Amino acid sequence: MQFKEELINVIINLIEELFECKLNSIMQDVNDKLARMHQDIENMQDVLVKHFSHQVAHSRAESLSETVDTAEEDQFKKSINAELDSLGLRVQQLEYMNHIILDTQSANKATFKELERKIQPMQEQINKSIEEMKKDLKDKQTFQWTVLNDQIERVEKYVQKLKQADLFFQQKQQLQTQTNKKSK
């Protein structure tokens, strides 16, 4: 019965460790994706700053020559807007994934609590059974000792009677030997 109790404790510990590992893995994935997103944003900022600086320099050069090419400005605005839209979509995707992860964590916690709630009565029943078996074993041992003590008492009485019979037999032989000597 102790083995069953230890087995249940090992299973509970394994479930807890599995839950923690899964949770840590999910959180690591989220952190990795957020780090990549931040790196992408920083890279995009660098690209935009360089591009914008280049465009400003180009624009100033065109201003000086008084030729402004609005098509390039529109193209620049469109490319910046496209990059911002792309980054916005990535942020939305990561936020959505984060919500899914949080929902999964919540569901896992609920499942774990439900499992723990189901295991608790089983564990109590096993503990009760163990206690009953210990009591039963103790009762059986007490009964066996009582029977053994009774048998020991009987054997001791029997040995005592045998000793008395032996003593009586020896006395009878001595008496007969003395009687035989007197008769001769």
XYZ file of N, CA and C in Angstrom:
552
model
N 0.819 -1.194 0.000
C 0.000 0.000 0.000
C 0.866 1.262 0.000
N 2.003 1.180 0.693
C 2.905 2.331 0.697
C 3.423 2.578 -0.716
N 3.606 1.505 -1.448
C 4.066 1.626 -2.832
C 3.043 2.397 -3.668
N 1.746 2.090 -3.462
C 0.702 2.808 -4.214
C 0.714 4.287 -3.865
N 0.868 4.582 -2.586
C 0.902 5.973 -2.153
C 2.098 6.697 -2.772
N 3.248 6.050 -2.757
C 4.445 6.654 -3.359
C 4.262 6.815 -4.863
N 3.623 5.834 -5.499
C 3.380 5.898 -6.943
C 2.479 7.079 -7.276
N 1.443 7.290 -6.488
C 0.544 8.431 -6.721
C 1.310 9.731 -6.544
N 2.143 9.816 -5.503
C 2.935 11.036 -5.291
C 3.889 11.276 -6.452
N 4.503 10.213 -6.959
C 5.413 10.347 -8.111
C 4.632 10.831 -9.330
N 3.429 10.264 -9.557
C 2.612 10.675 -10.711
C 2.234 12.143 -10.588
N 1.822 12.563 -9.384
C 1.457 13.972 -9.177
C 2.662 14.861 -9.449
N 3.834 14.474 -8.941
C 5.051 15.268 -9.176
C 5.385 15.342 -10.660
N 5.233 14.215 -11.368
C 5.514 14.206 -12.810
C 4.554 15.125 -13.555
N 3.271 15.108 -13.172
C 2.279 15.978 -13.819
C 2.634 17.438 -13.564
N 3.014 17.754 -12.299
C 3.392 19.132 -11.989
C 4.609 19.566 -12.804
N 5.623 18.692 -12.895
C 6.832 19.029 -13.651
C 6.523 19.183 -15.137
N 5.665 18.314 -15.668
C 5.273 18.399 -17.076
C 4.552 19.712 -17.336
N 3.650 20.088 -16.433
C 2.916 21.342 -16.568
C 3.884 22.524 -16.546
N 4.836 22.515 -15.592
C 5.810 23.602 -15.497
C 6.693 23.669 -16.745
N 7.126 22.505 -17.252
C 7.967 22.466 -18.457
C 7.211 23.042 -19.648
N 5.957 22.635 -19.811
C 5.144 23.114 -20.931
C 4.953 24.614 -20.813
N 4.636 25.082 -19.614
C 4.428 26.498 -19.376
C 5.711 27.280 -19.665
N 6.841 26.776 -19.196
C 8.125 27.438 -19.449
C 8.450 27.467 -20.937
N 8.152 26.388 -21.631
C 8.401 26.307 -23.071
C 7.565 27.349 -23.814
N 6.291 27.454 -23.446
C 5.398 28.421 -24.098
C 5.885 29.840 -23.828
N 6.242 30.118 -22.567
C 6.704 31.463 -22.228
C 8.018 31.778 -22.946
N 8.890 30.789 -23.103
C 10.144 30.996 -23.825
C 9.865 31.335 -25.283
N 8.894 30.634 -25.904
C 8.522 30.928 -27.291
C 8.022 32.360 -27.424
N 7.164 32.786 -26.485
C 6.633 34.156 -26.528
C 7.769 35.156 -26.382
N 8.655 34.919 -25.429
C 9.779 35.837 -25.219
C 10.683 35.904 -26.456
N 10.932 34.738 -27.076
C 11.756 34.715 -28.294
C 11.096 35.518 -29.409
N 9.787 35.332 -29.582
C 9.077 36.051 -30.650
C 9.044 37.548 -30.379
N 8.842 37.927 -29.112
C 8.855 39.354 -28.777
C 10.250 39.948 -29.007
N 11.289 39.204 -28.657
C 12.659 39.690 -28.880
C 12.921 39.872 -30.376
N 12.465 38.884 -31.183
C 12.633 39.020 -32.638
C 11.856 40.229 -33.165
N 10.636 40.433 -32.636
C 9.833 41.569 -33.079
C 10.549 42.885 -32.746
N 11.078 42.980 -31.515
C 11.806 44.201 -31.140
C 13.039 44.399 -32.035
N 13.740 43.310 -32.316
C 14.906 43.396 -33.199
C 14.482 43.849 -34.598
N 13.370 43.288 -35.101
C 12.859 43.692 -36.421
C 12.488 45.171 -36.439
N 11.858 45.624 -35.351
C 11.473 47.045 -35.271
C 12.719 47.927 -35.266
N 13.726 47.534 -34.477
C 14.969 48.318 -34.446
C 15.636 48.340 -35.820
N 15.670 47.176 -36.469
C 16.258 47.122 -37.814
C 15.474 48.006 -38.782
N 14.137 47.940 -38.668
C 13.295 48.745 -39.552
C 13.513 50.227 -39.288
N 13.663 50.589 -38.008
C 13.924 51.992 -37.685
C 15.241 52.448 -38.314
N 16.265 51.598 -38.207
C 17.554 51.943 -38.821
C 17.404 52.132 -40.326
N 16.684 51.191 -40.949
C 16.481 51.287 -42.403
C 15.702 52.551 -42.751
N 14.647 52.815 -41.959
C 13.826 54.002 -42.237
C 14.626 55.292 -42.034
N 15.442 55.330 -40.964
C 16.255 56.530 -40.721
C 17.231 56.749 -41.874
N 17.893 55.668 -42.304
C 18.830 55.800 -43.427
C 18.094 56.221 -44.698
N 16.961 55.538 -44.905
C 16.188 55.843 -46.109
C 15.673 57.290 -46.063
N 15.150 57.679 -44.866
C 14.628 59.027 -44.723
C 15.742 60.060 -44.884
N 16.901 59.775 -44.271
C 18.044 60.697 -44.414
C 18.435 60.831 -45.884
N 18.464 59.688 -46.561
C 18.794 59.704 -47.986
C 17.749 60.510 -48.762
N 16.494 60.291 -48.413
C 15.419 61.009 -49.102
C 15.491 62.510 -48.821
N 15.782 62.863 -47.542
C 15.889 64.287 -47.195
C 17.035 64.928 -47.975
N 18.169 64.222 -48.002
C 19.317 64.765 -48.742
C 18.973 64.891 -50.222
N 18.311 63.864 -50.725
C 17.922 63.881 -52.134
C 16.918 65.007 -52.396
N 15.988 65.161 -51.439
C 14.963 66.198 -51.582
C 15.590 67.589 -51.541
N 16.552 67.775 -50.645
C 17.222 69.083 -50.573
C 17.972 69.378 -51.876
N 18.587 68.321 -52.387
C 19.309 68.522 -53.652
C 18.335 68.917 -54.752
N 17.191 68.281 -54.743
C 16.190 68.620 -55.763
C 15.616 70.003 -55.520
N 15.458 70.381 -54.210
C 14.942 71.712 -53.898
C 15.888 72.781 -54.416
N 17.147 72.499 -54.203
C 18.119 73.478 -54.671
C 18.042 73.630 -56.185
N 17.819 72.544 -56.830
C 17.716 72.649 -58.285
C 16.281 72.955 -58.701
N 15.426 73.131 -57.676
C 14.022 73.479 -57.846
C 13.267 72.491 -58.709
N 13.653 71.245 -58.614
C 12.872 70.195 -59.268
C 12.447 69.198 -58.195
N 11.192 69.171 -57.928
C 10.661 68.266 -56.916
C 9.904 67.161 -57.643
N 10.312 65.974 -57.304
C 9.666 64.830 -57.948
C 8.653 64.261 -56.952
N 7.406 64.569 -57.115
C 6.365 64.124 -56.173
C 6.144 62.614 -56.250
N 6.457 62.028 -57.374
C 6.271 60.576 -57.496
C 7.177 59.837 -56.508
N 8.415 60.315 -56.342
C 9.326 59.679 -55.389
C 8.835 59.867 -53.958
N 8.297 61.043 -53.651
C 7.753 61.281 -52.315
C 6.590 60.336 -52.044
N 5.715 60.201 -53.025
C 4.570 59.291 -52.868
C 5.053 57.852 -52.689
N 6.048 57.489 -53.479
C 6.600 56.132 -53.361
C 7.220 55.924 -51.979
N 7.946 56.939 -51.496
C 8.552 56.869 -50.173
C 7.481 56.727 -49.086
N 6.425 57.540 -49.186
C 5.329 57.469 -48.211
C 4.654 56.098 -48.263
N 4.462 55.605 -49.483
C 3.820 54.296 -49.631
C 4.687 53.195 -49.017
N 5.996 53.258 -49.240
C 6.874 52.221 -48.689
C 6.904 52.291 -47.158
N 6.929 53.523 -46.617
C 6.901 53.670 -45.154
C 5.583 53.137 -44.599
N 4.467 53.514 -45.251
C 3.156 53.033 -44.786
C 3.058 51.509 -44.883
N 3.607 50.938 -45.946
C 3.576 49.475 -46.105
C 4.381 48.802 -44.991
N 5.554 49.362 -44.685
C 6.375 48.799 -43.612
C 5.666 48.921 -42.261
N 5.044 50.070 -42.014
C 4.311 50.254 -40.758
C 3.128 49.289 -40.667
N 2.417 49.104 -41.794
C 1.301 48.144 -41.813
C 1.806 46.733 -41.516
N 2.945 46.380 -42.122
C 3.527 45.052 -41.899
C 3.885 44.854 -40.425
N 4.512 45.876 -39.843
C 4.858 45.789 -38.422
C 3.605 45.725 -37.549
N 2.591 46.475 -37.909
C 1.321 46.441 -37.165
C 0.703 45.053 -37.201
N 0.747 44.414 -38.375
C 0.213 43.050 -38.497
C 1.003 42.069 -37.627
N 2.313 42.206 -37.624
C 3.138 41.310 -36.795
C 2.824 41.491 -35.312
N 2.632 42.761 -34.897
C 2.284 43.030 -33.500
C 0.937 42.392 -33.165
N -0.040 42.524 -34.073
C -1.358 41.909 -33.844
C -1.239 40.388 -33.749
N -0.434 39.799 -34.628
C -0.252 38.344 -34.590
C 0.362 37.906 -33.258
N 1.367 38.638 -32.812
C 2.004 38.285 -31.543
C 1.048 38.472 -30.360
N 0.243 39.539 -30.403
C -0.743 39.735 -29.337
C -1.759 38.607 -29.333
N -2.187 38.181 -30.530
C -3.141 37.072 -30.642
C -2.524 35.784 -30.082
N -1.264 35.536 -30.456
C -0.581 34.344 -29.938
C -0.444 34.416 -28.416
N -0.179 35.608 -27.906
C -0.061 35.788 -26.459
C -1.389 35.465 -25.771
N -2.513 35.909 -26.371
C -3.832 35.586 -25.802
C -4.071 34.078 -25.816
N -3.687 33.433 -26.907
C -3.857 31.975 -27.001
C -3.033 31.286 -25.911
N -1.816 31.754 -25.723
C -0.942 31.162 -24.701
C -1.539 31.355 -23.308
N -2.032 32.562 -23.037
C -2.635 32.817 -21.728
C -3.875 31.950 -21.515
N -4.691 31.794 -22.574
C -5.873 30.920 -22.476
C -5.452 29.478 -22.230
N -4.394 29.041 -22.923
C -3.895 27.668 -22.745
C -3.384 27.470 -21.320
N -2.666 28.464 -20.815
C -2.174 28.375 -19.435
C -3.341 28.250 -18.463
N -4.359 29.061 -18.670
C -5.531 29.030 -17.796
C -6.215 27.671 -17.861
N -6.368 27.142 -19.082
C -6.999 25.821 -19.253
C -6.149 24.739 -18.589
N -4.823 24.828 -18.745
C -3.936 23.833 -18.126
C -4.027 23.881 -16.604
N -4.103 25.097 -16.053
C -4.235 25.224 -14.602
C -5.548 24.608 -14.141
N -6.633 24.875 -14.887
C -7.937 24.311 -14.527
C -7.901 22.789 -14.617
N -7.284 22.266 -15.665
C -7.177 20.810 -15.831
C -6.369 20.210 -14.688
N -5.285 20.870 -14.331
C -4.447 20.377 -13.240
C -5.222 20.366 -11.926
N -5.980 21.447 -11.662
C -6.768 21.498 -10.432
C -7.842 20.415 -10.436
N -8.469 20.186 -11.587
C -9.486 19.134 -11.704
C -8.857 17.765 -11.437
N -7.694 17.532 -12.022
C -6.986 16.265 -11.810
C -6.614 16.104 -10.336
N -6.137 17.161 -9.744
C -5.773 17.134 -8.329
C -7.008 16.847 -7.474
N -8.164 17.438 -7.857
C -9.418 17.227 -7.134
C -9.861 15.766 -7.248
N -9.653 15.154 -8.415
C -10.035 13.753 -8.613
C -9.091 12.806 -7.881
N -7.824 13.152 -7.819
C -6.828 12.286 -7.183
C -6.970 12.310 -5.660
N -7.389 13.440 -5.113
C -7.471 13.601 -3.654
C -8.311 12.508 -2.983
N -9.557 12.234 -3.451
C -10.330 11.162 -2.792
C -9.661 9.789 -2.926
N -9.039 9.549 -4.080
C -8.349 8.274 -4.270
C -7.206 8.143 -3.267
N -6.480 9.218 -3.081
C -5.356 9.206 -2.156
C -5.857 8.988 -0.723
N -6.978 9.645 -0.381
C -7.542 9.463 0.952
C -8.001 8.019 1.145
N -8.631 7.448 0.115
C -9.095 6.058 0.198
C -7.909 5.101 0.368
N -6.840 5.362 -0.384
C -5.643 4.518 -0.275
C -5.055 4.628 1.130
N -4.978 5.850 1.652
C -4.456 6.037 3.011
C -5.330 5.305 4.029
N -6.654 5.378 3.845
C -7.579 4.687 4.740
C -7.363 3.174 4.651
N -7.222 2.680 3.422
C -6.987 1.242 3.226
C -5.678 0.810 3.881
N -4.659 1.634 3.758
C -3.362 1.327 4.377
C -3.522 1.236 5.895
N -4.238 2.192 6.479
C -4.438 2.185 7.927
C -5.232 0.951 8.357
N -6.273 0.600 7.571
C -7.067 -0.587 7.893
C -6.211 -1.850 7.807
N -5.358 -1.916 6.784
C -4.492 -3.086 6.633
C -3.488 -3.175 7.780
N -2.953 -2.031 8.200
C -2.027 -2.025 9.336
C -2.734 -2.531 10.594
N -3.971 -2.046 10.815
C -4.740 -2.466 11.987
C -5.037 -3.959 11.902
N -5.456 -4.413 10.717
C -5.766 -5.828 10.525
C -4.525 -6.690 10.777
N -3.388 -6.237 10.255
C -2.133 -6.966 10.458
C -1.771 -7.020 11.943
N -1.944 -5.903 12.625
C -1.644 -5.854 14.053
C -2.572 -6.802 14.817
N -3.869 -6.805 14.447
C -4.825 -7.714 15.097
C -4.430 -9.169 14.856
N -4.039 -9.484 13.626
C -3.634 -10.853 13.308
C -2.385 -11.243 14.089
N -1.438 -10.309 14.178
C -0.214 -10.594 14.931
C -0.534 -10.825 16.406
N -1.432 -10.012 16.954
C -1.827 -10.168 18.356
C -2.477 -11.533 18.561
N -3.370 -11.915 17.644
C -4.037 -13.215 17.730
C -3.014 -14.346 17.650
N -2.072 -14.228 16.697
C -1.059 -15.272 16.532
C -0.190 -15.387 17.781
N 0.159 -14.250 18.392
C 0.953 -14.296 19.625
C 0.162 -14.967 20.744
N -1.137 -14.668 20.797
C -1.979 -15.284 21.829
C -2.008 -16.793 21.645
N -2.232 -17.236 20.405
C -2.259 -18.672 20.106
C -0.906 -19.295 20.431
N 0.177 -18.631 20.029
C 1.516 -19.143 20.281
C 1.790 -19.244 21.786
N 1.391 -18.237 22.539
C 1.584 -18.261 23.996
C 0.794 -19.408 24.630
N -0.443 -19.628 24.157
C -1.242 -20.758 24.660
C -0.535 -22.081 24.375
N -0.001 -22.213 23.170
C 0.698 -23.446 22.805
C 1.952 -23.635 23.652
N 2.659 -22.550 23.908
C 3.865 -22.618 24.750
C 3.488 -23.075 26.159
N 2.398 -22.542 26.702
C 1.952 -22.946 28.039
C 1.615 -24.435 28.064
N 0.915 -24.915 27.030
C 0.560 -26.338 26.957
C 1.822 -27.211 26.904
N 2.788 -26.776 26.062
C 4.033 -27.545 25.940
C 4.770 -27.558 27.277
N 4.818 -26.406 27.958
C 5.489 -26.346 29.260
C 4.813 -27.275 30.274
N 3.470 -27.304 30.275
C 2.746 -28.209 31.186
C 3.046 -29.665 30.838
N 3.086 -29.944 29.528
C 3.364 -31.311 29.080
C 4.779 -31.728 29.492
N 5.752 -30.789 29.292
C 7.142 -31.063 29.689
C 7.204 -31.292 31.198
N 6.469 -30.502 31.956
C 6.438 -30.654 33.415
C 5.907 -32.037 33.795
N 4.826 -32.459 33.114
C 4.254 -33.783 33.392
C 5.247 -34.887 33.022
N 5.963 -34.678 31.874
C 6.964 -35.673 31.473
C 8.081 -35.767 32.511
N 8.514 -34.621 33.028
C 9.562 -34.618 34.056
C 9.076 -35.353 35.312
N 7.822 -35.085 35.677
C 7.266 -35.757 36.857
C 7.173 -37.263 36.622
N 6.720 -37.621 35.398
C 6.603 -39.050 35.068
C 7.987 -39.699 35.069
N 8.999 -38.998 34.535
C 10.363 -39.519 34.502
C 10.887 -39.693 35.924
N 10.663 -38.692 36.748
C 11.089 -38.760 38.144
C 10.392 -39.925 38.860
N 9.105 -40.058 38.626
C 8.343 -41.164 39.219
C 8.882 -42.508 38.741
N 9.199 -42.593 37.429
C 9.730 -43.831 36.850
C 11.093 -44.173 37.463
N 11.975 -43.131 37.611
C 13.295 -43.352 38.213
C 13.153 -43.811 39.666
N 12.226 -43.193 40.396
C 12.015 -43.589 41.792
C 11.514 -45.037 41.863
N 10.618 -45.367 40.937
C 10.074 -46.733 40.901
C 11.184 -47.730 40.593
N 12.083 -47.389 39.658
C 13.193 -48.291 39.314
C 14.132 -48.441 40.504
N 14.429 -47.324 41.175
C 15.313 -47.403 42.347
C 14.675 -48.275 43.434
N 13.382 -48.079 43.608
C 12.674 -48.860 44.613
C 12.699 -50.346 44.248
N 12.512 -50.633 42.992
C 12.521 -52.031 42.533
C 13.928 -52.608 42.660
N 14.950 -51.777 42.335
C 16.326 -52.235 42.456
C 16.630 -52.533 43.924
N 16.200 -51.690 44.808
C 16.425 -51.909 46.235
C 15.673 -53.157 46.706
N 14.481 -53.316 46.196
C 13.688 -54.490 46.575
C 14.366 -55.745 46.055
N 14.894 -55.710 44.872
C 15.587 -56.866 44.288
C 16.854 -57.174 45.087
N 17.584 -56.157 45.542
C 18.807 -56.366 46.311
C 18.465 -56.985 47.668
N 17.377 -56.535 48.250
C 16.977 -57.053 49.557
C 16.521 -58.498 49.425
N 15.905 -58.801 48.306
C 15.424 -60.166 48.141
C 16.580 -61.122 47.898
N 17.660 -60.724 47.417
C 18.780 -61.612 47.136
C 19.491 -61.802 48.393
